[in-house]
Short mmCIF file of C-alpha atoms and ligand atoms in Angstrom, two decimals:
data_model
loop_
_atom_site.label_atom_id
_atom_site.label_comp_id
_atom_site.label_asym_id
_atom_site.label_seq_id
_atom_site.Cartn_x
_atom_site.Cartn_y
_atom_site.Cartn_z
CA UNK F 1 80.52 27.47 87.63
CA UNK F 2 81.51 25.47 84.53
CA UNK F 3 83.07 21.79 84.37
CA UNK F 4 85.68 20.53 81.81
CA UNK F 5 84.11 16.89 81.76
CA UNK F 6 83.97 16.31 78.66
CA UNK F 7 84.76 17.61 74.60
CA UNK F 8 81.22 16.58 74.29
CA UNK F 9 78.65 19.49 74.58
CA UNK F 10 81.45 22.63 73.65
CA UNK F 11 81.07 24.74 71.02
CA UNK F 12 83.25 24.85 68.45
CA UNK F 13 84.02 28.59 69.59
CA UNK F 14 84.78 27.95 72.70
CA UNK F 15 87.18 25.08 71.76
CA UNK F 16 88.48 27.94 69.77
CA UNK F 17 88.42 30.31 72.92
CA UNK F 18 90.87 27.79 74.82
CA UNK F 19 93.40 27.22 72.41
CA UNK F 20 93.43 31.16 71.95
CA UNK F 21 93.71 31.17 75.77
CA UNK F 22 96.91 28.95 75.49
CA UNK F 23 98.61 30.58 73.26
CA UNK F 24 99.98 33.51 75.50
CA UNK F 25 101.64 30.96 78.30
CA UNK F 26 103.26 28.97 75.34
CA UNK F 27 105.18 32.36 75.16
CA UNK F 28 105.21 32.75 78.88
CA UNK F 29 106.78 29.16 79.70
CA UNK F 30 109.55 29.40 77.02
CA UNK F 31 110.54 32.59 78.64
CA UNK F 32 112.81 32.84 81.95
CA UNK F 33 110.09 33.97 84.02
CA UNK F 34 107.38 31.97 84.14
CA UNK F 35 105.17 32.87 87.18
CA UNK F 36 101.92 34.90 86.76
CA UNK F 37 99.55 34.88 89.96
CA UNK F 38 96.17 35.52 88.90
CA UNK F 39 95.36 31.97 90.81
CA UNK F 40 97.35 33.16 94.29
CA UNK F 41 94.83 32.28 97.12
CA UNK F 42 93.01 29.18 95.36
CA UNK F 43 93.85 26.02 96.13
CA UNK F 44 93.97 22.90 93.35
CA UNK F 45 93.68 19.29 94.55
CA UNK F 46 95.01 16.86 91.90
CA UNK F 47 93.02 13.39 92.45
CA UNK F 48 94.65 10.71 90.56
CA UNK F 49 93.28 7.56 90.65
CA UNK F 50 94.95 6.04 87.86
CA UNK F 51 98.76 6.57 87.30
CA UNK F 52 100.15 9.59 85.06
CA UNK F 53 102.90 11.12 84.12
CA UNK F 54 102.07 13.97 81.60
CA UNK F 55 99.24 14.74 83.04
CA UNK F 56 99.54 15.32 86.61
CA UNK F 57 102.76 17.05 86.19
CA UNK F 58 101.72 19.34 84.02
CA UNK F 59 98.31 20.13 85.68
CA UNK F 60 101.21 20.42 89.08
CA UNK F 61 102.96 22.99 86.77
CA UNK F 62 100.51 24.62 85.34
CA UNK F 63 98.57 25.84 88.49
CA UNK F 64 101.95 26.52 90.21
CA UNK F 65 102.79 29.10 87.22
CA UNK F 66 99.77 30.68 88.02
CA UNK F 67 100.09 30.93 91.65
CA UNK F 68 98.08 28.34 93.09
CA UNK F 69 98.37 26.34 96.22
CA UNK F 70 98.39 22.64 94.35
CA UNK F 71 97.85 19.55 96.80
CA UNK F 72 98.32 16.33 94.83
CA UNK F 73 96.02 13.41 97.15
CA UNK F 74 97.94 10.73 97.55
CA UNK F 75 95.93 7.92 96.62
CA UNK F 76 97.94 4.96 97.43
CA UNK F 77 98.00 6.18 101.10
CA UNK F 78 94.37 7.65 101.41
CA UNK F 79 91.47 6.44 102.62
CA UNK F 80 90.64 4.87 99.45
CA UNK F 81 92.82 2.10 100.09
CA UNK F 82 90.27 1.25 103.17
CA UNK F 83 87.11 1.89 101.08
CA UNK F 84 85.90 4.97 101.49
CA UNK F 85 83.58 5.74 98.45
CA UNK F 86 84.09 7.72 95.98
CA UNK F 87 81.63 10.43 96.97
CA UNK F 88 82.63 10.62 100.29
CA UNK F 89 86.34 11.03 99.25
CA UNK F 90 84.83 14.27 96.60
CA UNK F 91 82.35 15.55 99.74
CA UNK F 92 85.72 15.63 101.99
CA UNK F 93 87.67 17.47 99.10
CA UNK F 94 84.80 19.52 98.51
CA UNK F 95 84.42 20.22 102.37
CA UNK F 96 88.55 21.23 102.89
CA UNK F 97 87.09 24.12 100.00
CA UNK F 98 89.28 23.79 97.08
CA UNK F 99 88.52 26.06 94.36
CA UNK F 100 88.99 23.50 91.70
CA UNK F 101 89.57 19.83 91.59
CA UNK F 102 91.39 17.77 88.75
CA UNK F 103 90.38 14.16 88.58
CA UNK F 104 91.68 10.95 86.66
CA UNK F 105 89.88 7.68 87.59
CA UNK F 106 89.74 4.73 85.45
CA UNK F 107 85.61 4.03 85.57
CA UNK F 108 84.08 5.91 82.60
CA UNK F 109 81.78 8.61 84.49
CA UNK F 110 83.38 8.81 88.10
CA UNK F 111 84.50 12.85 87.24
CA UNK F 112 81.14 13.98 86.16
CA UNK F 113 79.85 11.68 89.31
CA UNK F 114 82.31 14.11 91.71
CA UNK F 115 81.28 17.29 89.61
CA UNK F 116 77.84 16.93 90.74
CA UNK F 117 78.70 16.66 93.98
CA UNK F 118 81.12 19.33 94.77
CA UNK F 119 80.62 23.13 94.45
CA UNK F 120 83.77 23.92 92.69
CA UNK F 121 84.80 23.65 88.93
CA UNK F 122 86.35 19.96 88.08
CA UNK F 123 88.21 19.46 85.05
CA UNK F 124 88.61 15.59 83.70
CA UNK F 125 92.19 14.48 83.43
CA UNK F 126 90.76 11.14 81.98
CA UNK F 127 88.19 8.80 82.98
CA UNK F 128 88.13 5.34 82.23
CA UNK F 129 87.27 4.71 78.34
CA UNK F 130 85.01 8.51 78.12
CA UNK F 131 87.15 11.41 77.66
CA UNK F 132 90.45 12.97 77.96
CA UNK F 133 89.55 17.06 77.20
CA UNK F 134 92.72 18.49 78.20
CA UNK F 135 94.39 16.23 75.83
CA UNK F 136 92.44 16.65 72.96
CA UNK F 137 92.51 20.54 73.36
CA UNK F 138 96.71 20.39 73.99
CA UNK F 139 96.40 17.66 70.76
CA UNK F 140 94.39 20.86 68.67
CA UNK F 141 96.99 23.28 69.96
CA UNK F 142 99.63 21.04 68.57
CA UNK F 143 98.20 20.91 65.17
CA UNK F 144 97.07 24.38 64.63
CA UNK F 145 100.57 26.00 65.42
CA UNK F 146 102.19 23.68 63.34
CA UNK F 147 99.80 23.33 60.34
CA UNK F 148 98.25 26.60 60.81
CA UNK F 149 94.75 25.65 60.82
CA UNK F 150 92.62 22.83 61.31
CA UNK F 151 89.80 23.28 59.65
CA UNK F 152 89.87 20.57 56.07
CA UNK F 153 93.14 19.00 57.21
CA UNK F 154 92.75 14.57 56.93
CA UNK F 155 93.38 13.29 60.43
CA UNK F 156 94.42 9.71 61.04
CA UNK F 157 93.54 8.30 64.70
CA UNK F 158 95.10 4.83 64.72
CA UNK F 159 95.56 2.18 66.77
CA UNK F 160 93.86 0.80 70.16
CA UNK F 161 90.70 3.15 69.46
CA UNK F 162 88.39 1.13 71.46
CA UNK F 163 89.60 1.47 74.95
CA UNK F 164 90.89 4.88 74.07
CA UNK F 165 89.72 7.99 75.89
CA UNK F 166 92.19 10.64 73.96
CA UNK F 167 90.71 9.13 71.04
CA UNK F 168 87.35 9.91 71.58
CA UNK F 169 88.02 13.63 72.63
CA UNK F 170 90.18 14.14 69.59
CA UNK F 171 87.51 12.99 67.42
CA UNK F 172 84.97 15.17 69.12
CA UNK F 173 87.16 18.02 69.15
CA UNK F 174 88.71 17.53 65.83
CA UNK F 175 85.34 17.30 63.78
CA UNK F 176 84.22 20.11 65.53
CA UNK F 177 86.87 22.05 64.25
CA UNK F 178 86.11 21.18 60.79
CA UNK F 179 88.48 17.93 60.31
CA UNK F 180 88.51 15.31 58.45
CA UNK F 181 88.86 12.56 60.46
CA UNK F 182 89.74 8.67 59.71
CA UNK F 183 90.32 6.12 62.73
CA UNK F 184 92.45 3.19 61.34
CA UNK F 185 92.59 -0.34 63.84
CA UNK F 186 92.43 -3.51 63.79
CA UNK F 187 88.69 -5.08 63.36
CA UNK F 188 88.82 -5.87 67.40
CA UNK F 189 90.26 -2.58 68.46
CA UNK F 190 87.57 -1.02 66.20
CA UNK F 191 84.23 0.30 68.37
CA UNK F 192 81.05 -0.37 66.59
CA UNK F 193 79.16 1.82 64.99
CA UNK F 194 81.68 4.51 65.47
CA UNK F 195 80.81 5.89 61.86
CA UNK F 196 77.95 8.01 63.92
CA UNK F 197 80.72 10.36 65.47
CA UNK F 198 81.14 11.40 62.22
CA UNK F 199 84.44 9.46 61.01
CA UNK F 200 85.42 7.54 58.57
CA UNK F 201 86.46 3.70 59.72
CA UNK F 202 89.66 2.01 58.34
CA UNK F 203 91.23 -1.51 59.19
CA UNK F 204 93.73 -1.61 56.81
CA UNK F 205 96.76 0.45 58.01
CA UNK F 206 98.07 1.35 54.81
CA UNK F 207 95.01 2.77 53.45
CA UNK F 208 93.88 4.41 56.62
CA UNK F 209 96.95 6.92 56.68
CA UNK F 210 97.17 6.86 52.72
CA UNK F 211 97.33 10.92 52.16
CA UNK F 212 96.85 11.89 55.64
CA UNK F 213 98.63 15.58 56.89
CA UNK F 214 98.50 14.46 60.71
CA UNK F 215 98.74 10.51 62.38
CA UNK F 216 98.07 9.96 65.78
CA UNK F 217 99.31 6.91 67.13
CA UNK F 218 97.74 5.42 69.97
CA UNK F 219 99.01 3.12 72.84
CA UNK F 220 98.12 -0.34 73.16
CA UNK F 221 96.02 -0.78 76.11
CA UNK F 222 96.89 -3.96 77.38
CA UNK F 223 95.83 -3.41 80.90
CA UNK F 224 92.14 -2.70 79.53
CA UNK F 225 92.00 -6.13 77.44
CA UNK F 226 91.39 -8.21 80.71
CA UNK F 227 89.36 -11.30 79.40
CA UNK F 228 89.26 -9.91 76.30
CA UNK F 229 91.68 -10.62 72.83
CA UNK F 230 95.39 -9.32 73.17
CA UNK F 231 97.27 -8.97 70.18
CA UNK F 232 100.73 -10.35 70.45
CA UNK F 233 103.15 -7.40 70.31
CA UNK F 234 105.05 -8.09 67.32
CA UNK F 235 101.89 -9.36 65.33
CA UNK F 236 100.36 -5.90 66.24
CA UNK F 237 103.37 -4.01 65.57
CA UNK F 238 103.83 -6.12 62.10
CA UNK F 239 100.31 -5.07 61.11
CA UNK F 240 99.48 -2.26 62.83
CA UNK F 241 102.56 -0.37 64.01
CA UNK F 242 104.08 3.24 62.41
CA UNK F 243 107.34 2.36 60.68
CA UNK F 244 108.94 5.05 58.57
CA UNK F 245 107.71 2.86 55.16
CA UNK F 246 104.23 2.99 55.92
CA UNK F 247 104.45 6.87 57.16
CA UNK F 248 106.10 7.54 53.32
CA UNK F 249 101.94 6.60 52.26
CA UNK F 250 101.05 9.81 54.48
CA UNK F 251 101.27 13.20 53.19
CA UNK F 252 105.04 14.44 52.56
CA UNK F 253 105.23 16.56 55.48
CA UNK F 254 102.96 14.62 57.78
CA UNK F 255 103.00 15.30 61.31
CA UNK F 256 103.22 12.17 63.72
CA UNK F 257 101.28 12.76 67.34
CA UNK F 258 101.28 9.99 70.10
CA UNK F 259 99.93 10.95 73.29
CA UNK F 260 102.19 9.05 75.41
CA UNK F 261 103.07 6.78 77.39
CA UNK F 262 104.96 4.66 73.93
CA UNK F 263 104.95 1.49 73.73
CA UNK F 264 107.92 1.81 71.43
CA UNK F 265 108.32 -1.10 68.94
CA UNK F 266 104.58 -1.67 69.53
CA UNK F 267 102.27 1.17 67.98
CA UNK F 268 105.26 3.26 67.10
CA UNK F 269 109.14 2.49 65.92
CA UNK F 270 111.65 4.37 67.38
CA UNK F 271 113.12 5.68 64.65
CA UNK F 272 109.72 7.69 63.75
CA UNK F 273 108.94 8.85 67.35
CA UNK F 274 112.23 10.34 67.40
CA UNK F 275 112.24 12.23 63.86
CA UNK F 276 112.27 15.75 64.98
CA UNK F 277 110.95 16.64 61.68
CA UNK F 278 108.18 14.44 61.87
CA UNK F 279 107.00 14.13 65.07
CA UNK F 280 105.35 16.40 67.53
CA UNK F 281 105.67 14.17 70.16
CA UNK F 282 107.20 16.12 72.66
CA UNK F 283 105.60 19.46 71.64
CA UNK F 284 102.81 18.21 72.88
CA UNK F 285 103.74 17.69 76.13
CA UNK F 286 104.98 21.34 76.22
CA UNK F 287 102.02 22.67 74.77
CA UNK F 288 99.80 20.32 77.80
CA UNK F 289 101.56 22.72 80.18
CA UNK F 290 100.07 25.73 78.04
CA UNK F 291 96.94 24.39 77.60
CA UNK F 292 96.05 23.22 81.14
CA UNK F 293 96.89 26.68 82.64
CA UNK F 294 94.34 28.30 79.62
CA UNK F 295 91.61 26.30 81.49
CA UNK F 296 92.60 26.73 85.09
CA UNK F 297 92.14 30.58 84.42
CA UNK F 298 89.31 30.48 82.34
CA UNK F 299 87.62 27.88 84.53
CA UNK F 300 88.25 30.05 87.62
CA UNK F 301 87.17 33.38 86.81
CA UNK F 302 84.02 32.73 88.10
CA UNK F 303 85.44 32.51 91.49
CA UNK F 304 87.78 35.24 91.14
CA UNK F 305 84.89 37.73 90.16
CA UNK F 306 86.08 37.73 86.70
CA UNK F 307 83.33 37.02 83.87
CA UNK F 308 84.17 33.41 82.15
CA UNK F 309 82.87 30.06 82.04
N1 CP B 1 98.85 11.47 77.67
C1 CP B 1 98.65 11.19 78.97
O1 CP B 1 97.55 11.31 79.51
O2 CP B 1 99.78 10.78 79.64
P1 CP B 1 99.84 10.38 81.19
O3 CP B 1 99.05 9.10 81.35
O4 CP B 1 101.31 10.20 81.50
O5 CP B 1 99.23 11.50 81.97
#
C-alpha cells in the first residue's frame, strides 16, 4: 500500500488523478443522497493529536459517506496522557486492524514515523511545521473549479509562512501544477532560503499580491512562536493583514483562500473573508469533504482488491 504523507514525492499526474477523483462526490454531497459504500467493512481510526475542526470532521464525514466504520481516538482520555509512546499507541492501532489510519500530530515527522510502522495506508492530516496534503489538494480543487485551470495562474501565499504546514503543501502542489507562486511575510515569518522550492519571496505586502489571480491568507501561529518574536496583533494586521484596499492591488476578480481557523482582524478583515464574491473561504471546506473521500477510495483499493495506489 501507498501513504498520503506528504505533497512531496507525487507526480504532477497523480495530483491531477485526485482532484479528478473529487470531483464526482462534490456532485454526490450537494445531492440528497449522499451515501456510497464502497468502504462498508473497513474501519478508519482518526488520531488527532493536535486540535481540528475542518479536518477531523470532514475526514469523520467523508469515510462515513463512503461506508466506513470511523473511530475517532480520543486523545485527551487515552493512554497518551500517561505516556505511552507514540509507536506503541500506532502498534496498538495497527494491532485492533484498521484499514487506514488518519493522523494529525504537532512534531514535524511523527505520521511518516507511524506509517512505517503500521501495515495499513496513513494519510497526514498535518504534522507539526511539514505538510498538510489533504489541504493543499482540497486548496487545488478550490482553484481549478473556480479559475478553471491552474496551470500559469500568479499565486500569493501570505502571511505566517514559516510555521506553516498548508503552506508548504500548497507550494509543492501548486508549482507542480504549473503555478506561479509568490509567498509574501514579514522578514521573521519568512523561512530562509525558501527561493529553492521554486517561489518567488516578497516582504512587502503590497507588492507581493500586486497582480495576483488567487491570495491565500494564512493564520498567525501564535502558539508556534514560543520563545521566539510575536508580532503584536494590530502591528501585524496594520502591515500585514488583507483589507479590501490592499486586495484592490490584486487582480480584479481575485480569489481570496484562508485555510481556517481566522484570526479575523489579524491576517484577514472581516469584511473580505465574508465577500461571497471574493472569497472561497467556505468552498473550501466543502470541497475538503470531496477531496478527503477521493483519497480514502483511492488509498484503499489496494485492500479492497481494486488496482490503485
Ligand atoms: N484547515 C485546517 O486544517 O483546519 P482545522 O485545524 O480546523 O482542521
Amino acid at each position: 500500500h501507498r501513504d498520503l504523507v506528504s505533497i512531496y514525492g507525487l507526480q504532477p499526474w497523480e495530483i491531477t488523478g485526485l482532484l479528478d477523483e473529487a470531483e464526482q462526490w462534490v456532485e454526490v454531497n450537494r445531492g440528497r443522497t449522499k451515501h456510497d459504500e464502497r468502504l462498508r467493512g473497513l474501519t478508519l481510526i482518526n488520531a488527532f493529536f493536535e486540535n481540528s475542526t475542518r479536518t477531523l470532521l470532514s475526514f469523520e464525514i467523508a469515510g462515513k459517506r463512503l461506508g466506513a466504520d470511523v473511530v475517532n481516538m480520543a486523545v485527551a482520555q487515552s493512554s497518551v496522557k500517561k505516556g505511552e509512546t507514540l509507536i506503541d499507541t500506532a502498534m496498538t492501532l495497527n494491532a485492533m486492524r484498521a484499514d487506514v489510519i488518519v493522523i494529525r500530530h504537532e512534531s514535524s515527522g511523527a505520521v511518516q514515523l507511524i506509517a512505517d510502522k503500521v501495515d495499513c495506508p496513513v494519510l497526514n492530516a498535518g504534522d507539526g511545521r511539514h505538510e498538510h496534503p489533504t489541504q493543499a489538494l482540497l486548496d487545488a480543487l478550490t482553484i481549478r473549479r473556480r479559475k478553471g485551470r491552474i496551470e500559469g495562474l500568479t499565486v500569493a501565499i501570505c502571511g505566517d509562512v514559516l510555521h506553516s504546514r498548508v503552506a508548504r503543501s500548497n507550494i509543492l502542489c501548486l508549482t507542480a501544477l504549473g503555478a506561479e507562486v509568490r509567498v509574501v511575510a514579514p522578514p521573521t515569518l519568512l523561512p530562509p532560503a525558501i527561493e529553492a522550492m521554486g517561489v518567488t519571496p516578497f516582504t512587502d505586502f503590497d507588492e507581493g499580491i500586486a497582480g495576483a489571480d488567487v491570495v491565500m491568507m494564512l493564520r498567525l501561529q501564535r502558539e508556534r512562536m514560543a520563545g521566539g518574536f510575536v508580532p503584536s496583533p494590530r502591528e501585524y494586521h496594520m502591515l500585514h493583514g488583507l483589507t479590501p484596499e490592499r486586495l484592490a492591488r490584486a487582480a480584479p476578480d481575485a480569489l481570496v483562500m484562508h485555510p481556517g481557523p481566522m484570526n479575523r482582524g489579524i491576517e484577514i478583515a472581516s469584511s473580505v473573508a465574508d465577500d461571497l464574491q471574493r472569497s472561497a473561504i467556505t468552498e473550501q471546506v466543502e470541497m475538503g469533504v470531496a477531496v478527503r473521500m477521493a483519497c480514502l477510495d483511492v488509498l484503499t483499493r489496494g485492500r479492497r482488491g481494486i488496482e490503485g495506489w
